[in-house]
mmCIF file of C-alpha atoms and ligand atoms in Angstrom:
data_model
loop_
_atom_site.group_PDB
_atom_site.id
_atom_site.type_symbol
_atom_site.label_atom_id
_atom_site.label_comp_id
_atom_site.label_asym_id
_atom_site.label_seq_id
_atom_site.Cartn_x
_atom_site.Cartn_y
_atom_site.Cartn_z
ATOM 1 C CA UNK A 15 -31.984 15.604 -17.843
ATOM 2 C CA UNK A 16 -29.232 14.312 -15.859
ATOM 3 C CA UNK A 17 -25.920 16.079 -15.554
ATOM 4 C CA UNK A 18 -23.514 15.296 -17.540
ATOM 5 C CA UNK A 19 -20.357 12.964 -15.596
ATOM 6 C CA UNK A 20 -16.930 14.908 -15.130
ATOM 7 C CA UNK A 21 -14.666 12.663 -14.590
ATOM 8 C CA UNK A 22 -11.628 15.136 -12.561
ATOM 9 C CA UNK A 23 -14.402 16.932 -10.664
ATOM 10 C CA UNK A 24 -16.247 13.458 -9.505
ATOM 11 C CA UNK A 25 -12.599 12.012 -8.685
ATOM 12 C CA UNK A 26 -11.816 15.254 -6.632
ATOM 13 C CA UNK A 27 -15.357 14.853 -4.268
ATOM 14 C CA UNK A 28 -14.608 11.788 -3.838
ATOM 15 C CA UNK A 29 -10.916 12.563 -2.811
ATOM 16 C CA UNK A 30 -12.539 15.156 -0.042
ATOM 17 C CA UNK A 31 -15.019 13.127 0.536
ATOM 18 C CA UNK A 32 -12.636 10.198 1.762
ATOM 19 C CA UNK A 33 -10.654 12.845 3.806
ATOM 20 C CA UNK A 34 -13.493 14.311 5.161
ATOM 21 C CA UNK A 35 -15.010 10.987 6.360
ATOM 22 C CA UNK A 36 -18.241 11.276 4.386
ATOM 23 C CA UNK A 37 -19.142 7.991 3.453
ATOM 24 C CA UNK A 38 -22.034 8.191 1.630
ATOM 25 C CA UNK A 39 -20.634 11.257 -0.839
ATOM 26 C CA UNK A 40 -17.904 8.983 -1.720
ATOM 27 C CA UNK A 41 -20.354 5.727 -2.283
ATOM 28 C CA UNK A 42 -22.058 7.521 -4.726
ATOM 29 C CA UNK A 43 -18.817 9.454 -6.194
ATOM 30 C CA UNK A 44 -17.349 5.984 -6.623
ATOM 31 C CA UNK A 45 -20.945 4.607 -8.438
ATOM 32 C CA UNK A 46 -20.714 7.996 -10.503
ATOM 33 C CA UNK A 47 -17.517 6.827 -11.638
ATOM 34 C CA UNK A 48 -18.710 2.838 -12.156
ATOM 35 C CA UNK A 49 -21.658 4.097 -13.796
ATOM 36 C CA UNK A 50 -19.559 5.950 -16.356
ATOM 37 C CA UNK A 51 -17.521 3.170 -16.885
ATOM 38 C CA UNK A 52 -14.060 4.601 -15.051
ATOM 39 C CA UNK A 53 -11.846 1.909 -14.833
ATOM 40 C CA UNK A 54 -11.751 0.632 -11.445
ATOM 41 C CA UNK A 55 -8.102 0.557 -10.871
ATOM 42 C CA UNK A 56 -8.243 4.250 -12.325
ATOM 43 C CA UNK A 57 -11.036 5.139 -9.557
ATOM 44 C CA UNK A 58 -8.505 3.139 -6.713
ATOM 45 C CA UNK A 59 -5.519 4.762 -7.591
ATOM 46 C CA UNK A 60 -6.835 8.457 -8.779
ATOM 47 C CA UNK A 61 -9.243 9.217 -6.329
ATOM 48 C CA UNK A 62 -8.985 6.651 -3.044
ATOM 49 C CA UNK A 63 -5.434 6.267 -2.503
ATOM 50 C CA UNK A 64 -4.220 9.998 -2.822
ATOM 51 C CA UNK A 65 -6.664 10.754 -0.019
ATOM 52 C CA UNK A 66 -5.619 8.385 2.377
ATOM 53 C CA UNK A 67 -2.032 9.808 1.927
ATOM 54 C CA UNK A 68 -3.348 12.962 2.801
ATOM 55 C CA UNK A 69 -5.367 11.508 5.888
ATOM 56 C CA UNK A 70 -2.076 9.449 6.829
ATOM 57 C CA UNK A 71 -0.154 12.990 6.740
ATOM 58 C CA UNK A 72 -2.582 15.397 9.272
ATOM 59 C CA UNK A 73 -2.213 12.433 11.374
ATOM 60 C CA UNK A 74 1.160 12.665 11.476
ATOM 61 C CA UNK A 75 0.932 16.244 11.853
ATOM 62 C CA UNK A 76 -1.601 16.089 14.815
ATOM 63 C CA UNK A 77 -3.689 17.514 12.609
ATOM 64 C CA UNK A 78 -6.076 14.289 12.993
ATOM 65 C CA UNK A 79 -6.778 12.128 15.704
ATOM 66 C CA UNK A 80 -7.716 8.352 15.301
ATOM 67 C CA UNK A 81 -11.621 8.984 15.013
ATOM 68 C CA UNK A 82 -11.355 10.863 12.184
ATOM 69 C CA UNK A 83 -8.745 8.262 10.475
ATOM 70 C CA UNK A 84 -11.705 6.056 11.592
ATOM 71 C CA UNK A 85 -14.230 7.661 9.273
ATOM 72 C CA UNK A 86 -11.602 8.213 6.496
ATOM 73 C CA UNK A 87 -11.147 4.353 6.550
ATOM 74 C CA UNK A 88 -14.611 3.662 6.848
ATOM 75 C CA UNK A 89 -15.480 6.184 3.825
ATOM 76 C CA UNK A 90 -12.624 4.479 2.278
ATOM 77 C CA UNK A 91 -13.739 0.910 2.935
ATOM 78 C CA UNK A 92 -17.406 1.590 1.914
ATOM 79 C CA UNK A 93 -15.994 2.604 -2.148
ATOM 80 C CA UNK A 94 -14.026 -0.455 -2.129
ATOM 81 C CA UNK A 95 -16.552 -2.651 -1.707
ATOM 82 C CA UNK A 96 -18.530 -1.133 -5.090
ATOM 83 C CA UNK A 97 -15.306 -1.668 -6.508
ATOM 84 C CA UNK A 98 -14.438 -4.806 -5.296
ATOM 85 C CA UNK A 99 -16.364 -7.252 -7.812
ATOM 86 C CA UNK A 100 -14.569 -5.339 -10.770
ATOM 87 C CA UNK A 101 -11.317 -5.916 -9.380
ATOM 88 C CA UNK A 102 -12.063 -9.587 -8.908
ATOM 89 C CA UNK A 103 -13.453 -10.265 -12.111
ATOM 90 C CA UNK A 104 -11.593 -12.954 -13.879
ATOM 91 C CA UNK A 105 -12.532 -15.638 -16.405
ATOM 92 C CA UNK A 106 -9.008 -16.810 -16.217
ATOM 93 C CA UNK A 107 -7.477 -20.440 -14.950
ATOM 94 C CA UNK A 108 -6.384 -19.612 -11.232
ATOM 95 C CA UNK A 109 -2.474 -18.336 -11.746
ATOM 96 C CA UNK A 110 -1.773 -19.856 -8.368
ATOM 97 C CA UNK A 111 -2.829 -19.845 -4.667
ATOM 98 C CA UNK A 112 -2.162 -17.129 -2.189
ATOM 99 C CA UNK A 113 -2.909 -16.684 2.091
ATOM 100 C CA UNK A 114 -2.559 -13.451 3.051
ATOM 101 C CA UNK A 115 -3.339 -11.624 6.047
ATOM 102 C CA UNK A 116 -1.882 -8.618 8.510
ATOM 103 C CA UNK A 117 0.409 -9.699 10.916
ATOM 104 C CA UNK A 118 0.618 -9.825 14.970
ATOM 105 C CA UNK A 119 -0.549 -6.797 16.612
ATOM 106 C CA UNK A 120 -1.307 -4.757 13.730
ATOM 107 C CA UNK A 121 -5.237 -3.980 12.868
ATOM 108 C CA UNK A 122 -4.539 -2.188 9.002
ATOM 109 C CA UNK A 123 -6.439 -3.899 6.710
ATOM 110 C CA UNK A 124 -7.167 -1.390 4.124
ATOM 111 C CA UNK A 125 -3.769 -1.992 1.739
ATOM 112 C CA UNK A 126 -4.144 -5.667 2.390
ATOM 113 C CA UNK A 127 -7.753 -6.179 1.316
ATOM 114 C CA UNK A 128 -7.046 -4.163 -1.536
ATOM 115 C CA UNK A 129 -3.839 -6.229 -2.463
ATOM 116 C CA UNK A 130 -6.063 -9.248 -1.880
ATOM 117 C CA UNK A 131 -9.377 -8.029 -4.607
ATOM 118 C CA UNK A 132 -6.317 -7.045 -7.309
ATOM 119 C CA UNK A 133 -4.658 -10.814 -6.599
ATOM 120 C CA UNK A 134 -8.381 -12.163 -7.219
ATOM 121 C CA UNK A 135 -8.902 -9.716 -10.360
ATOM 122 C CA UNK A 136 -5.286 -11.249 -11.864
ATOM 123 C CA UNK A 137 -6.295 -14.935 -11.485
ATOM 124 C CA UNK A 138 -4.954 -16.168 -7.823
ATOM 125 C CA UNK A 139 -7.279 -17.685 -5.538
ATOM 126 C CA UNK A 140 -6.929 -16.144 -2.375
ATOM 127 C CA UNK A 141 -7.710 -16.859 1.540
ATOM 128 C CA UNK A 142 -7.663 -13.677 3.604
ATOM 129 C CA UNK A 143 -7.179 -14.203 7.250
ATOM 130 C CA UNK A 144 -7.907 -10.845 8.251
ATOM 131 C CA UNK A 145 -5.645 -8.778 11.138
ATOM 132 C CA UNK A 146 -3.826 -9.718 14.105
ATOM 133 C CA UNK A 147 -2.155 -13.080 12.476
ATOM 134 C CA UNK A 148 0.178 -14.773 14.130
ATOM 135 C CA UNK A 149 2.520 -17.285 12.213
ATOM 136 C CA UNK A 150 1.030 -20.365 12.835
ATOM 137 C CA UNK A 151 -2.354 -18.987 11.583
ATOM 138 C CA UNK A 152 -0.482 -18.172 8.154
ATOM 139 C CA UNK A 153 1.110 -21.502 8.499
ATOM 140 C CA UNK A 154 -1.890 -24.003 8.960
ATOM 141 C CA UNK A 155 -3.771 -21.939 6.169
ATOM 142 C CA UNK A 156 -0.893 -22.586 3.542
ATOM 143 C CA UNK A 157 -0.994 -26.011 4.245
ATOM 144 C CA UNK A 158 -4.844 -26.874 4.386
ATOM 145 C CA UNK A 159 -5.354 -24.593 1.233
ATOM 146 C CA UNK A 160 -1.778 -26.260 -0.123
ATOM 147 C CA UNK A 161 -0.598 -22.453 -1.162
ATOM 148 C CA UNK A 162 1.898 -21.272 -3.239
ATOM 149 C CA UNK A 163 2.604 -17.637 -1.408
ATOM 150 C CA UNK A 164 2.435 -16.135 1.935
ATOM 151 C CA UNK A 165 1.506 -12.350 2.130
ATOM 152 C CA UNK A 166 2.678 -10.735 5.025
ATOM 153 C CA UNK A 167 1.381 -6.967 5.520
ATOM 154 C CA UNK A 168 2.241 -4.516 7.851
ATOM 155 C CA UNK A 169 1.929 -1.051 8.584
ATOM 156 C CA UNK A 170 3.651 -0.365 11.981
ATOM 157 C CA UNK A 171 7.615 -0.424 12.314
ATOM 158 C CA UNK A 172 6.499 -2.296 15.452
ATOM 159 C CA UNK A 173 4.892 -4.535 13.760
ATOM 160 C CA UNK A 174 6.919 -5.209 10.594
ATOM 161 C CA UNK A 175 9.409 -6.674 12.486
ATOM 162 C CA UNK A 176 6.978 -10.087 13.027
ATOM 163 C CA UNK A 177 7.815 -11.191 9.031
ATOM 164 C CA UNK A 178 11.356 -12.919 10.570
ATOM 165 C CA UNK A 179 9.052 -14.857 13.022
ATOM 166 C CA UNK A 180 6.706 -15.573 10.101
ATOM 167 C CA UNK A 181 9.722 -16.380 7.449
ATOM 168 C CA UNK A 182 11.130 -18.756 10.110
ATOM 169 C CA UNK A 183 7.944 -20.926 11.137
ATOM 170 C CA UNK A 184 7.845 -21.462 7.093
ATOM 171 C CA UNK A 185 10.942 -23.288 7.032
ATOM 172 C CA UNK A 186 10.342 -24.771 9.893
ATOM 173 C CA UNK A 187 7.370 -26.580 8.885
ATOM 174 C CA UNK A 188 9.155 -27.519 6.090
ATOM 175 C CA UNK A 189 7.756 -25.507 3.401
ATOM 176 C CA UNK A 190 10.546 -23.869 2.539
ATOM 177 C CA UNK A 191 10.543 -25.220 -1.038
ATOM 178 C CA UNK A 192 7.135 -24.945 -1.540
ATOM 179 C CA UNK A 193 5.694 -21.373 -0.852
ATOM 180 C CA UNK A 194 7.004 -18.122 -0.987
ATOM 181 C CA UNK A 195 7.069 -15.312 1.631
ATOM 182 C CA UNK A 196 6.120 -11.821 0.220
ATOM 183 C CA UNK A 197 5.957 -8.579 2.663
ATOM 184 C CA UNK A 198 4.593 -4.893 1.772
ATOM 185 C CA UNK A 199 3.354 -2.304 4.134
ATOM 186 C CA UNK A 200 3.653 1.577 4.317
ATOM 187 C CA UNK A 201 6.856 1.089 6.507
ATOM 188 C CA UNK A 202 8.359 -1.855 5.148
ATOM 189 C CA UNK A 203 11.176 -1.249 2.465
ATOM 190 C CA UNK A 204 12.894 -3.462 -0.239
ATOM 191 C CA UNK A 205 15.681 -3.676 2.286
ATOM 192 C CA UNK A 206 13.781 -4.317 4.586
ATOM 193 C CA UNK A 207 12.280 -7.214 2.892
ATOM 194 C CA UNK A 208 15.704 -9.103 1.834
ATOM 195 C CA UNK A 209 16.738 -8.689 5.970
ATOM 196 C CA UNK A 210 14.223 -10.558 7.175
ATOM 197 C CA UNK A 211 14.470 -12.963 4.219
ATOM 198 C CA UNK A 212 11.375 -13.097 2.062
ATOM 199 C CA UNK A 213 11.100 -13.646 -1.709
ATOM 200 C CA UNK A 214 9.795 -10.151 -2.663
ATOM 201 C CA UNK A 215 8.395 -7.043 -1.416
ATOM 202 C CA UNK A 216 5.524 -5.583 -3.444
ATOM 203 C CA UNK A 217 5.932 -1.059 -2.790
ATOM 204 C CA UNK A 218 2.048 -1.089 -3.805
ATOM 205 C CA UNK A 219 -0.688 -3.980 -4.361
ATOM 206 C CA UNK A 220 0.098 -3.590 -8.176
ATOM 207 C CA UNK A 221 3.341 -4.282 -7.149
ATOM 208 C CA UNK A 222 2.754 -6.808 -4.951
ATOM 209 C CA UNK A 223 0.222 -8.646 -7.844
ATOM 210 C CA UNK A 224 3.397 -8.400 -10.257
ATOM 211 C CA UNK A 225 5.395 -9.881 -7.756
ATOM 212 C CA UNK A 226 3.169 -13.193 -7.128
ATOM 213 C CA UNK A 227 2.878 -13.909 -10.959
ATOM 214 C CA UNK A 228 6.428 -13.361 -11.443
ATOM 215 C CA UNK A 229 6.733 -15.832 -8.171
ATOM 216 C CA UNK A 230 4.624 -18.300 -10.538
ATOM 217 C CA UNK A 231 6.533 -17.882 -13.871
ATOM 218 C CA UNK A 232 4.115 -15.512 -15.140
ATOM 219 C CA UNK A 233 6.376 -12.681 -17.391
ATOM 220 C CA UNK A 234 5.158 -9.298 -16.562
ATOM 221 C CA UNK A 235 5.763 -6.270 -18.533
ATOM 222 C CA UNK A 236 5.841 -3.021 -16.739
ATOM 223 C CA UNK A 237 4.226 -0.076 -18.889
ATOM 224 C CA UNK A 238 5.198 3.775 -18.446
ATOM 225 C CA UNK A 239 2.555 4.220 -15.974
ATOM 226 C CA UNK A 240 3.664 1.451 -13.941
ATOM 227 C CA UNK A 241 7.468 2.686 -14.070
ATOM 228 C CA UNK A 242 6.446 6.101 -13.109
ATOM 229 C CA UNK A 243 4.431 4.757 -10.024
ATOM 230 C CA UNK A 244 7.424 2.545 -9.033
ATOM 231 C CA UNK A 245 10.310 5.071 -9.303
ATOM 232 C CA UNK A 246 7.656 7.821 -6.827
ATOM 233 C CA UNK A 247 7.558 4.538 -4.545
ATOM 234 C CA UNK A 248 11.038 3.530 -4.389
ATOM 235 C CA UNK A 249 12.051 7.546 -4.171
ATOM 236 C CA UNK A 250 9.278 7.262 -0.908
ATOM 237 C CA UNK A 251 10.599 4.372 0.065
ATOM 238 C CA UNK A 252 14.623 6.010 0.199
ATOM 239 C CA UNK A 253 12.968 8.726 2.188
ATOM 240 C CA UNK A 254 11.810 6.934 4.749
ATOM 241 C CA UNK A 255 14.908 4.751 5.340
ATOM 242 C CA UNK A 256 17.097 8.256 5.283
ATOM 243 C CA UNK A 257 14.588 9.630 7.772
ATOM 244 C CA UNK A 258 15.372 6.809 10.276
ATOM 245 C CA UNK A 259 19.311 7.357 10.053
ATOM 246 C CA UNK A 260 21.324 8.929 13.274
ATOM 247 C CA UNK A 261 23.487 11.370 11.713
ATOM 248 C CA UNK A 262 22.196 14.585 10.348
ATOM 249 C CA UNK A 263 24.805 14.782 7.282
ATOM 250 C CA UNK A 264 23.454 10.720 6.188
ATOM 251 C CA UNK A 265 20.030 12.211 6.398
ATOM 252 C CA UNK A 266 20.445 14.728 4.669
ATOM 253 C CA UNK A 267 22.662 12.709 2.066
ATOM 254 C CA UNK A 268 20.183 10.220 1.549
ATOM 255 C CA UNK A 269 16.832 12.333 1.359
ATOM 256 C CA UNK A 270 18.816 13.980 -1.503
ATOM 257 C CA UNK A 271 18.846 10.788 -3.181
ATOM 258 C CA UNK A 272 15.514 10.545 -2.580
ATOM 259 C CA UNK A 273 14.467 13.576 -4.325
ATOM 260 C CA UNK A 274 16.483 12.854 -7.078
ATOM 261 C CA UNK A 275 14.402 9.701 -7.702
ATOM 262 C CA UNK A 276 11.438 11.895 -7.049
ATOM 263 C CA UNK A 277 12.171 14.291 -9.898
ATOM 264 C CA UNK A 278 12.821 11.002 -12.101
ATOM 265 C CA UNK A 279 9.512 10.040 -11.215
ATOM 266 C CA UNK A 280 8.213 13.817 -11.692
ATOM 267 C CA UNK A 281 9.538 13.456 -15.505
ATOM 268 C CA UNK A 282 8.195 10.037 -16.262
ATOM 269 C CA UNK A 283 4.630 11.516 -15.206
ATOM 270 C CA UNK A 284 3.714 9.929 -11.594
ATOM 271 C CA UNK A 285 1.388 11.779 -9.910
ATOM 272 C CA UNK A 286 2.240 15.647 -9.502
ATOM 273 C CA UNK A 287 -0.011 15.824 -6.340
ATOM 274 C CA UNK A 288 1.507 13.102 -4.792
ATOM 275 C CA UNK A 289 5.507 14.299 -5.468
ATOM 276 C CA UNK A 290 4.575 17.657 -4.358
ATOM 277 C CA UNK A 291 3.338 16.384 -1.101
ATOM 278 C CA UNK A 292 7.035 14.004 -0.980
ATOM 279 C CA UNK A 293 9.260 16.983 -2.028
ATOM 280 C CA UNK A 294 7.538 19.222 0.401
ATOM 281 C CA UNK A 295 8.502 16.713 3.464
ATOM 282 C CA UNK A 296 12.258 16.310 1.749
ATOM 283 C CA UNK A 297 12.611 20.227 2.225
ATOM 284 C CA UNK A 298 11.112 20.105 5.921
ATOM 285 C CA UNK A 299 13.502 17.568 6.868
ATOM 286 C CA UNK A 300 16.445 18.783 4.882
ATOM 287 C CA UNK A 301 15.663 22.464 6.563
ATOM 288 C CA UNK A 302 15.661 21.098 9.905
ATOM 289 C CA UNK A 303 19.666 20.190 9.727
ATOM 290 C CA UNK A 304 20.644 23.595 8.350
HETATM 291 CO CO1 LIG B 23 -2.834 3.869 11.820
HETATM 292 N N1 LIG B 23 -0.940 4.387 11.617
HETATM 293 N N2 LIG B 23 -2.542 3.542 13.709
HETATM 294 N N3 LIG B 23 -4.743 3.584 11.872
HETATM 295 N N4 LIG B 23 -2.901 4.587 10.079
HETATM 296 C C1 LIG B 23 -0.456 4.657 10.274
HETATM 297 C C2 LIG B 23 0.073 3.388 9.617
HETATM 298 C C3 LIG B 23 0.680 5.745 10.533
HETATM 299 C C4 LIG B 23 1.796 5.775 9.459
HETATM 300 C C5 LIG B 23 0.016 7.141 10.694
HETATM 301 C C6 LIG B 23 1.029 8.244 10.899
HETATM 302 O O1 LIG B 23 1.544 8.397 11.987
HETATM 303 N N5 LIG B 23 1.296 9.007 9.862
HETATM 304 C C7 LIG B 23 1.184 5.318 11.943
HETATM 305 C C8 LIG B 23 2.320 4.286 11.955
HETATM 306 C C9 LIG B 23 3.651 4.860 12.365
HETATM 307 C C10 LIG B 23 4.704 3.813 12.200
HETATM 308 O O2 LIG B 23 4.724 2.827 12.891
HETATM 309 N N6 LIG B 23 5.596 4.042 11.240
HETATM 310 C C11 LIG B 23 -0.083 4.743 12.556
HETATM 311 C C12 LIG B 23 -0.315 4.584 13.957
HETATM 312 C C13 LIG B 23 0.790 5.140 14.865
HETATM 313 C C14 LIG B 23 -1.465 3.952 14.482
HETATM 314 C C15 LIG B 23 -1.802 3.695 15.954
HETATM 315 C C16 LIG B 23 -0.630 3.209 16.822
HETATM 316 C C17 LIG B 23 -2.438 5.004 16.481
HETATM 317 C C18 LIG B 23 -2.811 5.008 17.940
HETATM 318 O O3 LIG B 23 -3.649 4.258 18.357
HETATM 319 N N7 LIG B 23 -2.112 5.865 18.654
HETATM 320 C C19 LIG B 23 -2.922 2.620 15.850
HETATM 321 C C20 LIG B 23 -2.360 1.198 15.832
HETATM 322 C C21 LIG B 23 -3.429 0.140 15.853
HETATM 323 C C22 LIG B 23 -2.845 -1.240 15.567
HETATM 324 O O4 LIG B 23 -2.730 -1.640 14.431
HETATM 325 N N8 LIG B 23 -2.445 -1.971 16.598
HETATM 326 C C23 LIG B 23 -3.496 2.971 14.508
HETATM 327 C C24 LIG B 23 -4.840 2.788 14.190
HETATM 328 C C25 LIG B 23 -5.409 3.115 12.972
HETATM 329 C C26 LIG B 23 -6.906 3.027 12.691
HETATM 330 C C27 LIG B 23 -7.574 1.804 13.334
HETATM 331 C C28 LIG B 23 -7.527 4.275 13.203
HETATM 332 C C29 LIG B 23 -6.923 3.040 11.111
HETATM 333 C C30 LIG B 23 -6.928 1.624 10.467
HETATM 334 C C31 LIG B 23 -8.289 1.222 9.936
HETATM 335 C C32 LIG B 23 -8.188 -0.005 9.098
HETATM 336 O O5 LIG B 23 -7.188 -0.324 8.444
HETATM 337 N N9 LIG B 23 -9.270 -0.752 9.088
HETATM 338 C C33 LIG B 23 -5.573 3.673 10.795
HETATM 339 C C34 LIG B 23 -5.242 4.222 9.520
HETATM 340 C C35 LIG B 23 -6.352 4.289 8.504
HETATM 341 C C36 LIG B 23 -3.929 4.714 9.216
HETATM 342 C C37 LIG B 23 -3.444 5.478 7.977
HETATM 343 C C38 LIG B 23 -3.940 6.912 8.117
HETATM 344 C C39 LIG B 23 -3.865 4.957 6.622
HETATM 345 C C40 LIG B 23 -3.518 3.501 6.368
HETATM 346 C C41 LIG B 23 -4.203 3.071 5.108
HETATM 347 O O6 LIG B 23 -5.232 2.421 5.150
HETATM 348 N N10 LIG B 23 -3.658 3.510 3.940
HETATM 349 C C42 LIG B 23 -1.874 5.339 8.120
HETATM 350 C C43 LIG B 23 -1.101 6.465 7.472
HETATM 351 C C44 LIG B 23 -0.596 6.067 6.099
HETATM 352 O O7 LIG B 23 -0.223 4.961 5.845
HETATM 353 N N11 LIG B 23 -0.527 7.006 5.202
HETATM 354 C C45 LIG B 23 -1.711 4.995 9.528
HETATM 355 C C46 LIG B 23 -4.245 3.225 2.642
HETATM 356 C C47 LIG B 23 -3.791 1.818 2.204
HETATM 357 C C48 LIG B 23 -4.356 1.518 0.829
HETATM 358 O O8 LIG B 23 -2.377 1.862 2.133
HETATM 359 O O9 LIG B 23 -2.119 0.072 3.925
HETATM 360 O O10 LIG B 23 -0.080 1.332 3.025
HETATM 361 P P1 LIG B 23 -1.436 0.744 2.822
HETATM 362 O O11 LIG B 23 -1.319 -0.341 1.659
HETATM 363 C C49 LIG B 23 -0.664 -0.048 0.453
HETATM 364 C C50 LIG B 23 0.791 -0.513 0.413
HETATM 365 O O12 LIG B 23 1.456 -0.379 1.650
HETATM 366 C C51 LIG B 23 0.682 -1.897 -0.150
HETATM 367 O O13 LIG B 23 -0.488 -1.878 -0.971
HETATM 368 C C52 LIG B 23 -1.378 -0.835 -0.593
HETATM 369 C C53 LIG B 23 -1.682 0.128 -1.739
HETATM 370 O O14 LIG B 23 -1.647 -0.319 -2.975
HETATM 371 N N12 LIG B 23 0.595 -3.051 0.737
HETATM 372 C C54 LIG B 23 1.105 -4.237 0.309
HETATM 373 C C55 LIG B 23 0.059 -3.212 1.952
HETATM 374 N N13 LIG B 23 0.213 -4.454 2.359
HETATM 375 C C56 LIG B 23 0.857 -5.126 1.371
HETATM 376 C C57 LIG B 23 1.275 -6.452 1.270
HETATM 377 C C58 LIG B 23 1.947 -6.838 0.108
HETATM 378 C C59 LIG B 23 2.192 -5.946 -0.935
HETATM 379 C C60 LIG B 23 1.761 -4.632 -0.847
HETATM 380 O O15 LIG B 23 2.380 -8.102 -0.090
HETATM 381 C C61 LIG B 23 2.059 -9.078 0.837
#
């Protein structure tokens, strides 16, 4: 007889097994999960995400060096694609038209092929052009596939700092009216995002789906779940822009503001894992100034 499916113990193997870079432990966690009919956004953002946050953060620390990111993203990669046709599945008129791709320099692709698969599951037809773009790419694409949106990803700060180029060549090839510019990223920010001019900055690719239909006229509701999520990004988001500030008392200041998004978040029910791991970096950074 087979064994009956647990749903928090399957989630956590695959969580370690994304971490750990064991690729075929998470395939089949991830087909566990399908075959017990988990909703695949639950399987994305439960089990897959989390663990890339946690490879992101030993990388940071050292702890990791790029080969085993390498196998994380590969392990990571290899569930997406059993998830993939369930996040594209639509029966739905196309909502609109969307290019999307990473920009110059930068070779991340995991948050933008996701973003692209949920834009597909909502209803937009999409054209990926893959890593490395430069603005003419994104430019030529829009107009041969007569697009409604640009989506610019990035996950370097050296990178992020291409969307001005990218925002530019737009109006300069006269589309200006026509399609919108939207950025998201690990490093980019909301602020970031009205500098450099775009039309919207998605803080996930949930966020960055609401943002396109909203883009098209589509009214989107945001449930308690989705508020939750976006007040644990936007108090991630604070932290990060405090973290980049000169003076110790502004840092200090602002990751304080942070947290006190964070513990909004904590009450509205985001992810107690994932504001652990965000308070715990607040109180290394807030120790180092005292
Ligand atoms: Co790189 N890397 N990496 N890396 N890597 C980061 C980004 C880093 C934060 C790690 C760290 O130090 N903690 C750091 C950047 C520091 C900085 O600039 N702030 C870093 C670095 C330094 C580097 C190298 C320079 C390392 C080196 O060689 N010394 C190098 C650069 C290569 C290059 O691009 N030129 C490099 C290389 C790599 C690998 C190739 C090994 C691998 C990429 C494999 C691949 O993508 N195929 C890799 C990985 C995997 C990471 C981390 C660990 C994970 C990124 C990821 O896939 N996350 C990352 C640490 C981290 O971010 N925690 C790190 C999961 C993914 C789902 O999230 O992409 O953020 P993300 O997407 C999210 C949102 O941001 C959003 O939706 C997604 C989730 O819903 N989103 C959008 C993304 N795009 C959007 C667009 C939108 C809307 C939302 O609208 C258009």
């Amino acid at each position: 007889m087979a064994a009956e499916f647990d749903f928090a113990s399957t989630v956590q193997i695959l969580h370690e097994a994304i971490i750990g870079g064991d690729a075929p432990t998470a395939v089949s966690s991830v087909q566990d999960c399908i075959d017990n009919e988990i909703d695949a956004k639950v399987i994305v953002n439960d089990g897959m995400l989390p663990a890339m946050d946690v490879v992101g953060e030993r990388f940071r620390r050292n702890e990791y060096y790029v080969h085993e990111v390498l196998v994380s993203a590969r392990a990571m990669k290899m569930g997406m694609a059993l998830v993939q046709p369930l996040l594209a599945a639509t029966g739905a008129e196309p909502l609109g038209t969307v290019v999307i791709g990473t920009v110059r320099g930068d070779l991340h692709d995991i948050g933008k092929n996701l973003l692209g698969m949920m834009l597909e599951g909502a209803g937009f037809v999409v054209y990926d052009l893959g890593i490395d773009c430069d603005a003419q790419s994104y430019i030529d694409k829009a107009i041969e596939t007569d697009a409604n949106i640009i989506g610019l990803s990035a996950l370097l700060t050296t990178t992020m700092i291409y969307f001005p180029t990218v925002v530019q060549a737009v109006k300069d090839a006269g589309l200006g009216d026509k399609v919108s510019v939207i950025v998201g990223g690990a490093p980019v920010t909301q602020d970031w995002a009205n500098e450099v001019g775009a039309h919207g900055y998605g803080a996930d690719a949930a966020a960055g789906v609401a943002l396109a239909k909203r883009l098209m006229g589509v009214e989107v509701q945001e449930t308690p779940e989705e508020a939750a999520r976006r007040l644990l990004l936007e108090a991630r988001d604070l932290f990060e822009v405090a973290i980049r500030r000169e003076s110790p008392q502004q840092i200090t200041e602002e990751t304080e503001a942070a947290r006190g998004v964070a513990l909004e978040a904590r009450d509205m029910g985001a992810d107690d894992a994932a504001i652990q791991r965000l308070l715990e970096a607040m109180d290394r950074e807030v120790a180092r100034y005292q």
